[in-house]
Amino acid sequence: MEFVLYEVKGQVGIITISREKALNALNSAVLDELDKTLDAVDLDNVRCLILTGAGQKSFVAGADIGEMSTLTKAEGEAFGKKGNDVFRKLEVFPIPVIAAINGFALGGGCEISMSCDIRICSDNAVFGQPEVGLGITPGFGGTQRLARLVGPGMAKQMIYTARNIKADEALRIGLVNAVYPQEELMAAAEKMAAGIAKNAPIAVRNCKKAINDGLEAGMDDAIVIEEKLFGDCFETEDQKYGMAFFLDKNKEKVKEAFKNC
Ligand code: DAK
């Protein structure tokens, strides 16, 4: 891969978008490599992913404006679909994905972070949806996911004004969960990912599915989705070991059992 790096630390996979000279902007090649990287994740071993950008300055500075500038209508639609397909793959990926946002997260960069389950950022991070200044609408789900995350009023303000916001404001409006000094960001992401990875893996996956699917349904249907995924746990070793060892009061054994589930 030329633009996407992947490494596994324990049960955590780290995907780094690495196109530093263009501030990690997303061109077709990056999107193709991201897609292939996700397909290759070993889900028998890896329990949580971290997505970040190379360098100290930018997470992802958006879709590649140079590549987009000459697109025809049909090509624009194809580019939008390529991005949307990868972003959706991340969103419904069976295991949790943490975005470790280490700088600019503009346009497609903000959008890809919103396809992840959890966002944490460095103190120099900058978020925004600058598309209307470029004569386009957000095209990788920004109009949809931003409104769901921070509410329609704040999403509309950010999108209509194209104004960037800094890390502290992103925290205040709930776009990110936490802000860290740049040099501490990856350690914090890895610690959170390891904390997720040590829990019962099928239960974690079912929680992700229940939250995602439930948010797309009305409450009556959402509760049924939760009931079904809760019920499914009772056919797993996760539940049998988890409860048996809890009742035995043997916490170390629980940890070991989950590690090998
Ligand atoms: N695309 C391509 N190259 C980019 C880029 C981008 N988004 N952002 C930065 N670069 C490149 C710069 O051109 C520059 O390259 P060289 O000139 O060195 O060759 C290099 O990265 C360093 O950038 P700067 O020199 O500009 O660095 P500064 O520190 O001065 O400024 C900046 C950093 C992030 C404030 C600035 O680079 C900037 O404003 N970048 C553009 C940010 C932006 O507007 N992003 C949103 C892009 S629009 C759709 C599908 C997708 C989308 C929309 C529709 N459908 C198909 C419907 C998505 C749209 C977007 O994401």
PDB file of C-alpha atoms and ligand atoms in Angstrom:
ATOM      1  CA  MET A   1       0.000   0.000   0.000  1.00  0.00           C
ATOM      2  CA  GLU A   2       1.263   3.473  -0.869  1.00  0.00           C
ATOM      3  CA  PHE A   3      -0.993   5.676   1.239  1.00  0.00           C
ATOM      4  CA  VAL A   4      -2.436   3.511   4.021  1.00  0.00           C
ATOM      5  CA  LEU A   5      -0.380   1.868   6.750  1.00  0.00           C
ATOM      6  CA  TYR A   6      -1.697  -0.904   8.954  1.00  0.00           C
ATOM      7  CA  GLU A   7      -0.176  -2.380  12.074  1.00  0.00           C
ATOM      8  CA  VAL A   8      -1.515  -4.635  14.802  1.00  0.00           C
ATOM      9  CA  LYS A   9      -0.594  -4.164  18.467  1.00  0.00           C
ATOM     10  CA  GLY A  10      -2.016  -6.965  20.577  1.00  0.00           C
ATOM     11  CA  GLN A  11      -5.689  -7.065  19.662  1.00  0.00           C
ATOM     12  CA  VAL A  12      -5.805  -3.499  18.319  1.00  0.00           C
ATOM     13  CA  GLY A  13      -5.373  -2.609  14.644  1.00  0.00           C
ATOM     14  CA  ILE A  14      -4.035   0.844  13.751  1.00  0.00           C
ATOM     15  CA  ILE A  15      -4.821   2.290  10.321  1.00  0.00           C
ATOM     16  CA  THR A  16      -2.825   5.382   9.349  1.00  0.00           C
ATOM     17  CA  ILE A  17      -3.720   7.467   6.308  1.00  0.00           C
ATOM     18  CA  SER A  18      -0.305   8.478   5.087  1.00  0.00           C
ATOM     19  CA  ARG A  19      -0.246  11.128   2.397  1.00  0.00           C
ATOM     20  CA  GLU A  20       1.429  13.822   4.407  1.00  0.00           C
ATOM     21  CA  LYS A  21       2.435  16.110   1.547  1.00  0.00           C
ATOM     22  CA  ALA A  22      -1.258  16.681   0.800  1.00  0.00           C
ATOM     23  CA  LEU A  23      -2.218  16.738   4.506  1.00  0.00           C
ATOM     24  CA  ASN A  24      -3.614  13.195   4.071  1.00  0.00           C
ATOM     25  CA  ALA A  25      -6.328  14.365   1.648  1.00  0.00           C
ATOM     26  CA  LEU A  26      -8.501  11.562   0.322  1.00  0.00           C
ATOM     27  CA  ASN A  27      -8.011  10.786  -3.351  1.00  0.00           C
ATOM     28  CA  SER A  28      -9.313   7.681  -5.142  1.00  0.00           C
ATOM     29  CA  ALA A  29      -6.141   5.719  -4.390  1.00  0.00           C
ATOM     30  CA  VAL A  30      -6.420   6.417  -0.647  1.00  0.00           C
ATOM     31  CA  LEU A  31     -10.075   5.372  -0.654  1.00  0.00           C
ATOM     32  CA  ASP A  32      -9.252   2.146  -2.566  1.00  0.00           C
ATOM     33  CA  GLU A  33      -6.441   1.314  -0.128  1.00  0.00           C
ATOM     34  CA  LEU A  34      -8.628   2.018   2.883  1.00  0.00           C
ATOM     35  CA  ASP A  35     -11.243  -0.315   1.456  1.00  0.00           C
ATOM     36  CA  LYS A  36      -8.669  -3.090   0.934  1.00  0.00           C
ATOM     37  CA  THR A  37      -7.185  -2.530   4.390  1.00  0.00           C
ATOM     38  CA  LEU A  38     -10.565  -2.950   6.060  1.00  0.00           C
ATOM     39  CA  ASP A  39     -11.232  -6.106   4.043  1.00  0.00           C
ATOM     40  CA  ALA A  40      -7.928  -7.556   5.245  1.00  0.00           C
ATOM     41  CA  VAL A  41      -8.452  -6.961   8.998  1.00  0.00           C
ATOM     42  CA  ASP A  42      -8.183 -10.288  10.817  1.00  0.00           C
ATOM     43  CA  LEU A  43     -11.419 -10.236  12.779  1.00  0.00           C
ATOM     44  CA  ASP A  44     -10.489 -13.452  14.601  1.00  0.00           C
ATOM     45  CA  ASN A  45      -7.758 -11.552  16.414  1.00  0.00           C
ATOM     46  CA  VAL A  46      -8.359  -7.806  16.149  1.00  0.00           C
ATOM     47  CA  ARG A  47     -11.072  -6.403  18.432  1.00  0.00           C
ATOM     48  CA  CYS A  48     -10.806  -2.659  17.966  1.00  0.00           C
ATOM     49  CA  LEU A  49      -9.445  -0.363  15.263  1.00  0.00           C
ATOM     50  CA  ILE A  50      -7.861   3.074  15.502  1.00  0.00           C
ATOM     51  CA  LEU A  51      -7.926   5.384  12.478  1.00  0.00           C
ATOM     52  CA  THR A  52      -5.449   8.262  12.378  1.00  0.00           C
ATOM     53  CA  GLY A  53      -3.450  10.423   9.997  1.00  0.00           C
ATOM     54  CA  ALA A  54       0.304  10.575   9.458  1.00  0.00           C
ATOM     55  CA  GLY A  55       2.263  13.501  10.906  1.00  0.00           C
ATOM     56  CA  GLN A  56       1.535  16.146  13.516  1.00  0.00           C
ATOM     57  CA  LYS A  57      -0.500  18.557  11.424  1.00  0.00           C
ATOM     58  CA  SER A  58      -3.415  16.823   9.803  1.00  0.00           C
ATOM     59  CA  PHE A  59      -5.783  13.939  10.301  1.00  0.00           C
ATOM     60  CA  VAL A  60      -7.395  14.304   6.862  1.00  0.00           C
ATOM     61  CA  ALA A  61      -7.695  17.738   5.171  1.00  0.00           C
ATOM     62  CA  GLY A  62     -10.677  16.609   3.107  1.00  0.00           C
ATOM     63  CA  ALA A  63     -11.328  15.007  -0.198  1.00  0.00           C
ATOM     64  CA  ASP A  64      -8.598  15.784  -2.722  1.00  0.00           C
ATOM     65  CA  ILE A  65      -9.605  19.120  -4.229  1.00  0.00           C
ATOM     66  CA  GLY A  66      -7.175  18.745  -7.153  1.00  0.00           C
ATOM     67  CA  GLU A  67      -8.653  15.405  -8.147  1.00  0.00           C
ATOM     68  CA  MET A  68     -12.227  16.635  -7.679  1.00  0.00           C
ATOM     69  CA  SER A  69     -11.728  19.860  -9.613  1.00  0.00           C
ATOM     70  CA  THR A  70     -11.961  18.237 -13.041  1.00  0.00           C
ATOM     71  CA  LEU A  71     -14.687  15.683 -12.344  1.00  0.00           C
ATOM     72  CA  THR A  72     -17.728  15.445 -14.585  1.00  0.00           C
ATOM     73  CA  LYS A  73     -21.157  14.887 -13.040  1.00  0.00           C
ATOM     74  CA  ALA A  74     -20.870  11.120 -13.589  1.00  0.00           C
ATOM     75  CA  GLU A  75     -17.323  11.001 -12.216  1.00  0.00           C
ATOM     76  CA  GLY A  76     -18.380  13.110  -9.223  1.00  0.00           C
ATOM     77  CA  GLU A  77     -21.129  10.619  -8.463  1.00  0.00           C
ATOM     78  CA  ALA A  78     -18.701   7.696  -8.812  1.00  0.00           C
ATOM     79  CA  PHE A  79     -16.184   9.414  -6.498  1.00  0.00           C
ATOM     80  CA  GLY A  80     -18.954  10.137  -3.998  1.00  0.00           C
ATOM     81  CA  LYS A  81     -20.068   6.512  -4.095  1.00  0.00           C
ATOM     82  CA  LYS A  82     -16.514   5.214  -3.616  1.00  0.00           C
ATOM     83  CA  GLY A  83     -16.131   7.404  -0.528  1.00  0.00           C
ATOM     84  CA  ASN A  84     -19.558   6.682   0.829  1.00  0.00           C
ATOM     85  CA  ASP A  85     -19.051   2.929   0.447  1.00  0.00           C
ATOM     86  CA  VAL A  86     -15.772   3.012   2.406  1.00  0.00           C
ATOM     87  CA  PHE A  87     -17.194   5.339   5.067  1.00  0.00           C
ATOM     88  CA  ARG A  88     -20.232   3.108   5.487  1.00  0.00           C
ATOM     89  CA  LYS A  89     -17.973   0.042   5.707  1.00  0.00           C
ATOM     90  CA  LEU A  90     -16.188   1.745   8.604  1.00  0.00           C
ATOM     91  CA  GLU A  91     -19.463   2.722  10.252  1.00  0.00           C
ATOM     92  CA  VAL A  92     -20.883  -0.810  10.202  1.00  0.00           C
ATOM     93  CA  PHE A  93     -17.530  -2.546  10.655  1.00  0.00           C
ATOM     94  CA  PRO A  94     -18.152  -5.398  13.096  1.00  0.00           C
ATOM     95  CA  ILE A  95     -15.715  -4.086  15.709  1.00  0.00           C
ATOM     96  CA  PRO A  96     -15.450  -0.557  17.172  1.00  0.00           C
ATOM     97  CA  VAL A  97     -13.368   2.066  15.374  1.00  0.00           C
ATOM     98  CA  ILE A  98     -11.792   4.985  17.262  1.00  0.00           C
ATOM     99  CA  ALA A  99     -10.805   8.067  15.256  1.00  0.00           C
ATOM    100  CA  ALA A 100      -7.629   9.584  16.730  1.00  0.00           C
ATOM    101  CA  ILE A 101      -7.836  13.014  15.108  1.00  0.00           C
ATOM    102  CA  ASN A 102      -4.356  14.485  15.104  1.00  0.00           C
ATOM    103  CA  GLY A 103      -4.919  17.817  13.341  1.00  0.00           C
ATOM    104  CA  PHE A 104      -7.076  19.097  10.459  1.00  0.00           C
ATOM    105  CA  ALA A 105     -10.334  17.195   9.997  1.00  0.00           C
ATOM    106  CA  LEU A 106     -11.969  19.198   7.236  1.00  0.00           C
ATOM    107  CA  GLY A 107     -14.672  18.201   4.769  1.00  0.00           C
ATOM    108  CA  GLY A 108     -14.160  14.511   4.020  1.00  0.00           C
ATOM    109  CA  GLY A 109     -11.786  14.406   7.020  1.00  0.00           C
ATOM    110  CA  CYS A 110     -14.488  15.474   9.440  1.00  0.00           C
ATOM    111  CA  GLU A 111     -16.850  13.106   7.629  1.00  0.00           C
ATOM    112  CA  ILE A 112     -14.601  10.041   7.885  1.00  0.00           C
ATOM    113  CA  SER A 113     -14.134  10.715  11.604  1.00  0.00           C
ATOM    114  CA  MET A 114     -17.908  10.773  11.987  1.00  0.00           C
ATOM    115  CA  SER A 115     -18.118   7.301  10.417  1.00  0.00           C
ATOM    116  CA  CYS A 116     -16.078   6.022  13.348  1.00  0.00           C
ATOM    117  CA  ASP A 117     -17.679   4.964  16.623  1.00  0.00           C
ATOM    118  CA  ILE A 118     -15.660   7.260  18.894  1.00  0.00           C
ATOM    119  CA  ARG A 119     -13.707  10.452  18.211  1.00  0.00           C
ATOM    120  CA  ILE A 120     -10.853  11.786  20.321  1.00  0.00           C
ATOM    121  CA  CYS A 121      -8.522  14.532  19.149  1.00  0.00           C
ATOM    122  CA  SER A 122      -5.305  16.413  19.748  1.00  0.00           C
ATOM    123  CA  ASP A 123      -5.365  19.985  21.034  1.00  0.00           C
ATOM    124  CA  ASN A 124      -4.365  21.330  17.597  1.00  0.00           C
ATOM    125  CA  ALA A 125      -7.274  19.625  15.815  1.00  0.00           C
ATOM    126  CA  VAL A 126      -9.523  21.738  13.590  1.00  0.00           C
ATOM    127  CA  PHE A 127     -12.913  20.577  12.361  1.00  0.00           C
ATOM    128  CA  GLY A 128     -15.121  21.946   9.644  1.00  0.00           C
ATOM    129  CA  GLN A 129     -17.266  21.353   6.607  1.00  0.00           C
ATOM    130  CA  PRO A 130     -15.904  23.963   4.158  1.00  0.00           C
ATOM    131  CA  GLU A 131     -17.721  22.582   1.103  1.00  0.00           C
ATOM    132  CA  VAL A 132     -20.151  25.428   0.440  1.00  0.00           C
ATOM    133  CA  GLY A 133     -17.121  27.710   0.058  1.00  0.00           C
ATOM    134  CA  LEU A 134     -15.975  25.406  -2.745  1.00  0.00           C
ATOM    135  CA  GLY A 135     -19.360  25.398  -4.453  1.00  0.00           C
ATOM    136  CA  ILE A 136     -20.387  21.896  -3.395  1.00  0.00           C
ATOM    137  CA  THR A 137     -22.338  20.214  -0.636  1.00  0.00           C
ATOM    138  CA  PRO A 138     -20.707  17.807   1.814  1.00  0.00           C
ATOM    139  CA  GLY A 139     -20.628  14.572  -0.157  1.00  0.00           C
ATOM    140  CA  PHE A 140     -19.400  11.888   2.212  1.00  0.00           C
ATOM    141  CA  GLY A 141     -22.319  11.918   4.634  1.00  0.00           C
ATOM    142  CA  GLY A 142     -21.575  15.244   6.360  1.00  0.00           C
ATOM    143  CA  THR A 143     -25.106  16.601   6.134  1.00  0.00           C
ATOM    144  CA  GLN A 144     -26.426  13.412   7.712  1.00  0.00           C
ATOM    145  CA  ARG A 145     -23.894  12.340  10.336  1.00  0.00           C
ATOM    146  CA  LEU A 146     -23.025  15.812  11.677  1.00  0.00           C
ATOM    147  CA  ALA A 147     -26.703  16.589  12.311  1.00  0.00           C
ATOM    148  CA  ARG A 148     -27.138  13.263  14.105  1.00  0.00           C
ATOM    149  CA  LEU A 149     -24.037  13.838  16.261  1.00  0.00           C
ATOM    150  CA  VAL A 150     -24.290  17.477  17.281  1.00  0.00           C
ATOM    151  CA  GLY A 151     -27.941  18.231  16.477  1.00  0.00           C
ATOM    152  CA  PRO A 152     -29.418  19.924  13.409  1.00  0.00           C
ATOM    153  CA  GLY A 153     -28.984  23.506  14.656  1.00  0.00           C
ATOM    154  CA  MET A 154     -25.232  23.285  15.227  1.00  0.00           C
ATOM    155  CA  ALA A 155     -24.711  21.131  12.110  1.00  0.00           C
ATOM    156  CA  LYS A 156     -26.550  23.667   9.961  1.00  0.00           C
ATOM    157  CA  GLN A 157     -24.497  26.509  11.436  1.00  0.00           C
ATOM    158  CA  MET A 158     -21.214  24.710  10.728  1.00  0.00           C
ATOM    159  CA  ILE A 159     -22.218  23.652   7.215  1.00  0.00           C
ATOM    160  CA  TYR A 160     -23.879  26.913   6.066  1.00  0.00           C
ATOM    161  CA  THR A 161     -21.114  29.148   7.439  1.00  0.00           C
ATOM    162  CA  ALA A 162     -18.252  26.788   6.454  1.00  0.00           C
ATOM    163  CA  ARG A 163     -16.546  28.058   9.628  1.00  0.00           C
ATOM    164  CA  ASN A 164     -13.900  25.832  11.177  1.00  0.00           C
ATOM    165  CA  ILE A 165     -13.966  25.053  14.878  1.00  0.00           C
ATOM    166  CA  LYS A 166     -11.112  24.175  17.204  1.00  0.00           C
ATOM    167  CA  ALA A 167     -10.734  21.170  19.477  1.00  0.00           C
ATOM    168  CA  ASP A 168     -12.251  22.834  22.563  1.00  0.00           C
ATOM    169  CA  GLU A 169     -15.406  23.784  20.671  1.00  0.00           C
ATOM    170  CA  ALA A 170     -15.625  20.320  19.111  1.00  0.00           C
ATOM    171  CA  LEU A 171     -15.538  18.948  22.648  1.00  0.00           C
ATOM    172  CA  ARG A 172     -18.180  21.410  23.860  1.00  0.00           C
ATOM    173  CA  ILE A 173     -20.659  20.476  21.103  1.00  0.00           C
ATOM    174  CA  GLY A 174     -20.057  16.749  21.485  1.00  0.00           C
ATOM    175  CA  LEU A 175     -18.280  16.166  18.189  1.00  0.00           C
ATOM    176  CA  VAL A 176     -15.351  14.628  20.086  1.00  0.00           C
ATOM    177  CA  ASN A 177     -15.285  12.813  23.413  1.00  0.00           C
ATOM    178  CA  ALA A 178     -11.929  14.075  24.662  1.00  0.00           C
ATOM    179  CA  VAL A 179      -8.987  16.332  23.755  1.00  0.00           C
ATOM    180  CA  TYR A 180      -5.344  15.427  24.464  1.00  0.00           C
ATOM    181  CA  PRO A 181      -1.985  17.107  23.939  1.00  0.00           C
ATOM    182  CA  GLN A 182      -0.774  15.977  20.507  1.00  0.00           C
ATOM    183  CA  GLU A 183       2.012  13.811  21.955  1.00  0.00           C
ATOM    184  CA  GLU A 184      -0.456  11.949  24.194  1.00  0.00           C
ATOM    185  CA  LEU A 185      -3.184  11.288  21.621  1.00  0.00           C
ATOM    186  CA  MET A 186      -2.078   7.920  20.276  1.00  0.00           C
ATOM    187  CA  ALA A 187      -1.296   6.536  23.721  1.00  0.00           C
ATOM    188  CA  ALA A 188      -4.789   7.580  24.837  1.00  0.00           C
ATOM    189  CA  ALA A 189      -6.364   5.982  21.758  1.00  0.00           C
ATOM    190  CA  GLU A 190      -4.424   2.761  22.269  1.00  0.00           C
ATOM    191  CA  LYS A 191      -5.359   2.663  25.955  1.00  0.00           C
ATOM    192  CA  MET A 192      -9.046   3.104  25.116  1.00  0.00           C
ATOM    193  CA  ALA A 193      -8.847   0.490  22.358  1.00  0.00           C
ATOM    194  CA  ALA A 194      -7.117  -1.994  24.675  1.00  0.00           C
ATOM    195  CA  GLY A 195      -9.836  -1.338  27.264  1.00  0.00           C
ATOM    196  CA  ILE A 196     -12.472  -2.232  24.676  1.00  0.00           C
ATOM    197  CA  ALA A 197     -10.503  -5.262  23.456  1.00  0.00           C
ATOM    198  CA  LYS A 198     -10.349  -6.816  26.904  1.00  0.00           C
ATOM    199  CA  ASN A 199     -14.144  -7.045  27.155  1.00  0.00           C
ATOM    200  CA  ALA A 200     -16.314  -9.852  25.854  1.00  0.00           C
ATOM    201  CA  PRO A 201     -15.868  -9.534  22.083  1.00  0.00           C
ATOM    202  CA  ILE A 202     -19.247 -10.710  20.861  1.00  0.00           C
ATOM    203  CA  ALA A 203     -21.011  -8.573  23.448  1.00  0.00           C
ATOM    204  CA  VAL A 204     -19.039  -5.521  22.252  1.00  0.00           C
ATOM    205  CA  ARG A 205     -19.920  -6.254  18.623  1.00  0.00           C
ATOM    206  CA  ASN A 206     -23.572  -6.722  19.512  1.00  0.00           C
ATOM    207  CA  CYS A 207     -23.588  -3.394  21.374  1.00  0.00           C
ATOM    208  CA  LYS A 208     -22.232  -1.625  18.284  1.00  0.00           C
ATOM    209  CA  LYS A 209     -24.881  -3.228  16.112  1.00  0.00           C
ATOM    210  CA  ALA A 210     -27.660  -2.490  18.600  1.00  0.00           C
ATOM    211  CA  ILE A 211     -26.707   1.200  18.842  1.00  0.00           C
ATOM    212  CA  ASN A 212     -26.236   1.651  15.090  1.00  0.00           C
ATOM    213  CA  ASP A 213     -29.322  -0.253  13.993  1.00  0.00           C
ATOM    214  CA  GLY A 214     -31.433   1.144  16.838  1.00  0.00           C
ATOM    215  CA  LEU A 215     -30.596   4.743  15.896  1.00  0.00           C
ATOM    216  CA  GLU A 216     -32.071   4.117  12.459  1.00  0.00           C
ATOM    217  CA  ALA A 217     -35.324   2.742  13.886  1.00  0.00           C
ATOM    218  CA  GLY A 218     -38.208   4.042  15.964  1.00  0.00           C
ATOM    219  CA  MET A 219     -38.055   3.204  19.705  1.00  0.00           C
ATOM    220  CA  ASP A 220     -40.503   0.266  19.488  1.00  0.00           C
ATOM    221  CA  ASP A 221     -38.405  -1.426  16.809  1.00  0.00           C
ATOM    222  CA  ALA A 222     -35.135  -0.345  18.424  1.00  0.00           C
ATOM    223  CA  ILE A 223     -36.001  -2.115  21.656  1.00  0.00           C
ATOM    224  CA  VAL A 224     -36.699  -5.306  19.700  1.00  0.00           C
ATOM    225  CA  ILE A 225     -33.284  -4.990  18.020  1.00  0.00           C
ATOM    226  CA  GLU A 226     -31.709  -4.748  21.476  1.00  0.00           C
ATOM    227  CA  GLU A 227     -33.721  -7.697  22.799  1.00  0.00           C
ATOM    228  CA  LYS A 228     -32.591  -9.902  19.945  1.00  0.00           C
ATOM    229  CA  LEU A 229     -28.912  -9.006  20.268  1.00  0.00           C
ATOM    230  CA  PHE A 230     -29.135  -9.447  24.054  1.00  0.00           C
ATOM    231  CA  GLY A 231     -30.695 -12.886  23.525  1.00  0.00           C
ATOM    232  CA  ASP A 232     -27.968 -13.857  21.063  1.00  0.00           C
ATOM    233  CA  CYS A 233     -25.372 -13.362  23.818  1.00  0.00           C
ATOM    234  CA  PHE A 234     -26.819 -16.364  25.656  1.00  0.00           C
ATOM    235  CA  GLU A 235     -25.496 -18.653  22.949  1.00  0.00           C
ATOM    236  CA  THR A 236     -21.929 -17.428  23.427  1.00  0.00           C
ATOM    237  CA  GLU A 237     -18.955 -18.351  25.552  1.00  0.00           C
ATOM    238  CA  ASP A 238     -18.704 -14.635  26.374  1.00  0.00           C
ATOM    239  CA  GLN A 239     -21.831 -14.829  28.473  1.00  0.00           C
ATOM    240  CA  LYS A 240     -21.239 -18.285  29.938  1.00  0.00           C
ATOM    241  CA  TYR A 241     -17.671 -17.544  31.081  1.00  0.00           C
ATOM    242  CA  GLY A 242     -18.478 -13.954  32.025  1.00  0.00           C
ATOM    243  CA  MET A 243     -21.284 -14.789  34.387  1.00  0.00           C
ATOM    244  CA  ALA A 244     -19.814 -18.031  35.732  1.00  0.00           C
ATOM    245  CA  PHE A 245     -16.513 -16.432  36.607  1.00  0.00           C
ATOM    246  CA  PHE A 246     -18.215 -13.369  38.058  1.00  0.00           C
ATOM    247  CA  LEU A 247     -20.193 -15.633  40.346  1.00  0.00           C
ATOM    248  CA  ASP A 248     -16.920 -17.416  41.232  1.00  0.00           C
ATOM    249  CA  LYS A 249     -15.490 -13.965  42.002  1.00  0.00           C
ATOM    250  CA  ASN A 250     -12.466 -14.801  39.880  1.00  0.00           C
ATOM    251  CA  LYS A 251     -11.764 -11.633  37.937  1.00  0.00           C
ATOM    252  CA  GLU A 252      -8.420 -12.797  36.507  1.00  0.00           C
ATOM    253  CA  LYS A 253     -10.035 -15.876  35.027  1.00  0.00           C
ATOM    254  CA  VAL A 254     -12.703 -13.682  33.388  1.00  0.00           C
ATOM    255  CA  LYS A 255     -10.021 -11.570  31.760  1.00  0.00           C
ATOM    256  CA  GLU A 256      -8.193 -14.651  30.468  1.00  0.00           C
ATOM    257  CA  ALA A 257     -11.391 -16.240  29.191  1.00  0.00           C
ATOM    258  CA  PHE A 258     -12.363 -13.133  27.218  1.00  0.00           C
ATOM    259  CA  LYS A 259      -8.877 -12.920  25.768  1.00  0.00           C
ATOM    260  CA  ASN A 260      -9.390 -16.318  24.194  1.00  0.00           C
ATOM    261  CA  CYS A 261     -13.086 -16.164  23.288  1.00  0.00           C
TER     262      CYS A 261
HETATM  263  N1  DAK B   1      -6.944  18.366  -1.301  1.00  0.00           N
HETATM  264  C1  DAK B   1      -5.762  18.375  -1.941  1.00  0.00           C
HETATM  265  N2  DAK B   1      -4.633  18.906  -1.447  1.00  0.00           N
HETATM  266  C2  DAK B   1      -4.702  19.477  -0.243  1.00  0.00           C
HETATM  267  C3  DAK B   1      -5.896  19.519   0.494  1.00  0.00           C
HETATM  268  C4  DAK B   1      -7.072  18.916  -0.072  1.00  0.00           C
HETATM  269  N3  DAK B   1      -8.235  18.875   0.579  1.00  0.00           N
HETATM  270  N4  DAK B   1      -5.649  20.157   1.657  1.00  0.00           N
HETATM  271  C5  DAK B   1      -4.347  20.494   1.624  1.00  0.00           C
HETATM  272  N5  DAK B   1      -3.769  20.081   0.498  1.00  0.00           N
HETATM  273  C6  DAK B   1      -2.383  20.262   0.073  1.00  0.00           C
HETATM  274  C7  DAK B   1      -2.115  21.706  -0.340  1.00  0.00           C
HETATM  275  O1  DAK B   1      -2.516  21.930  -1.684  1.00  0.00           O
HETATM  276  C8  DAK B   1      -0.620  21.780  -0.184  1.00  0.00           C
HETATM  277  O2  DAK B   1      -0.016  21.147  -1.276  1.00  0.00           O
HETATM  278  P1  DAK B   1       1.303  21.783  -2.001  1.00  0.00           P
HETATM  279  O3  DAK B   1       0.901  23.151  -2.413  1.00  0.00           O
HETATM  280  O4  DAK B   1       2.360  21.790  -0.924  1.00  0.00           O
HETATM  281  O5  DAK B   1       1.595  20.842  -3.129  1.00  0.00           O
HETATM  282  C9  DAK B   1      -0.356  20.897   1.033  1.00  0.00           C
HETATM  283  O6  DAK B   1      -1.510  20.059   1.171  1.00  0.00           O
HETATM  284  C10 DAK B   1      -0.206  21.690   2.313  1.00  0.00           C
HETATM  285  O7  DAK B   1      -1.334  22.551   2.419  1.00  0.00           O
HETATM  286  P2  DAK B   1      -1.225  24.117   2.700  1.00  0.00           P
HETATM  287  O8  DAK B   1       0.036  24.677   2.129  1.00  0.00           O
HETATM  288  O9  DAK B   1      -2.501  24.737   2.264  1.00  0.00           O
HETATM  289  O10 DAK B   1      -1.085  24.132   4.287  1.00  0.00           O
HETATM  290  P3  DAK B   1      -1.586  25.262   5.280  1.00  0.00           P
HETATM  291  O11 DAK B   1      -1.063  24.887   6.615  1.00  0.00           O
HETATM  292  O12 DAK B   1      -1.271  26.632   4.762  1.00  0.00           O
HETATM  293  O13 DAK B   1      -3.177  25.151   5.302  1.00  0.00           O
HETATM  294  C11 DAK B   1      -5.287  23.933   5.404  1.00  0.00           C
HETATM  295  C12 DAK B   1      -3.785  23.948   5.803  1.00  0.00           C
HETATM  296  C13 DAK B   1      -5.862  22.584   5.824  1.00  0.00           C
HETATM  297  C14 DAK B   1      -6.032  25.034   6.179  1.00  0.00           C
HETATM  298  C15 DAK B   1      -5.405  24.177   3.899  1.00  0.00           C
HETATM  299  O14 DAK B   1      -4.540  23.248   3.236  1.00  0.00           O
HETATM  300  C16 DAK B   1      -6.797  23.949   3.396  1.00  0.00           C
HETATM  301  O15 DAK B   1      -7.662  24.819   3.557  1.00  0.00           O
HETATM  302  N6  DAK B   1      -7.005  22.808   2.735  1.00  0.00           N
HETATM  303  C17 DAK B   1      -8.288  22.486   2.132  1.00  0.00           C
HETATM  304  C18 DAK B   1      -9.269  22.099   3.183  1.00  0.00           C
HETATM  305  C19 DAK B   1     -10.635  21.822   2.592  1.00  0.00           C
HETATM  306  O16 DAK B   1     -11.272  22.746   2.014  1.00  0.00           O
HETATM  307  N7  DAK B   1     -11.053  20.587   2.725  1.00  0.00           N
HETATM  308  C20 DAK B   1     -12.356  20.200   2.280  1.00  0.00           C
HETATM  309  C21 DAK B   1     -12.212  19.675   0.921  1.00  0.00           C
HETATM  310  S1  DAK B   1     -13.808  19.444   0.214  1.00  0.00           S
HETATM  311  C22 DAK B   1     -18.543  14.631  -2.736  1.00  0.00           C
HETATM  312  C23 DAK B   1     -17.570  13.850  -2.255  1.00  0.00           C
HETATM  313  C24 DAK B   1     -16.699  14.357  -1.337  1.00  0.00           C
HETATM  314  C25 DAK B   1     -16.796  15.652  -0.919  1.00  0.00           C
HETATM  315  C26 DAK B   1     -17.781  16.429  -1.446  1.00  0.00           C
HETATM  316  C27 DAK B   1     -18.677  15.933  -2.349  1.00  0.00           C
HETATM  317  N8  DAK B   1     -19.473  14.090  -3.681  1.00  0.00           N
HETATM  318  C28 DAK B   1     -18.905  13.347  -4.779  1.00  0.00           C
HETATM  319  C29 DAK B   1     -20.807  14.588  -3.767  1.00  0.00           C
HETATM  320  C30 DAK B   1     -15.830  16.162  -0.006  1.00  0.00           C
HETATM  321  C31 DAK B   1     -15.370  17.434  -0.133  1.00  0.00           C
HETATM  322  C32 DAK B   1     -14.257  17.902   0.646  1.00  0.00           C
HETATM  323  O17 DAK B   1     -13.686  17.255   1.491  1.00  0.00           O
END
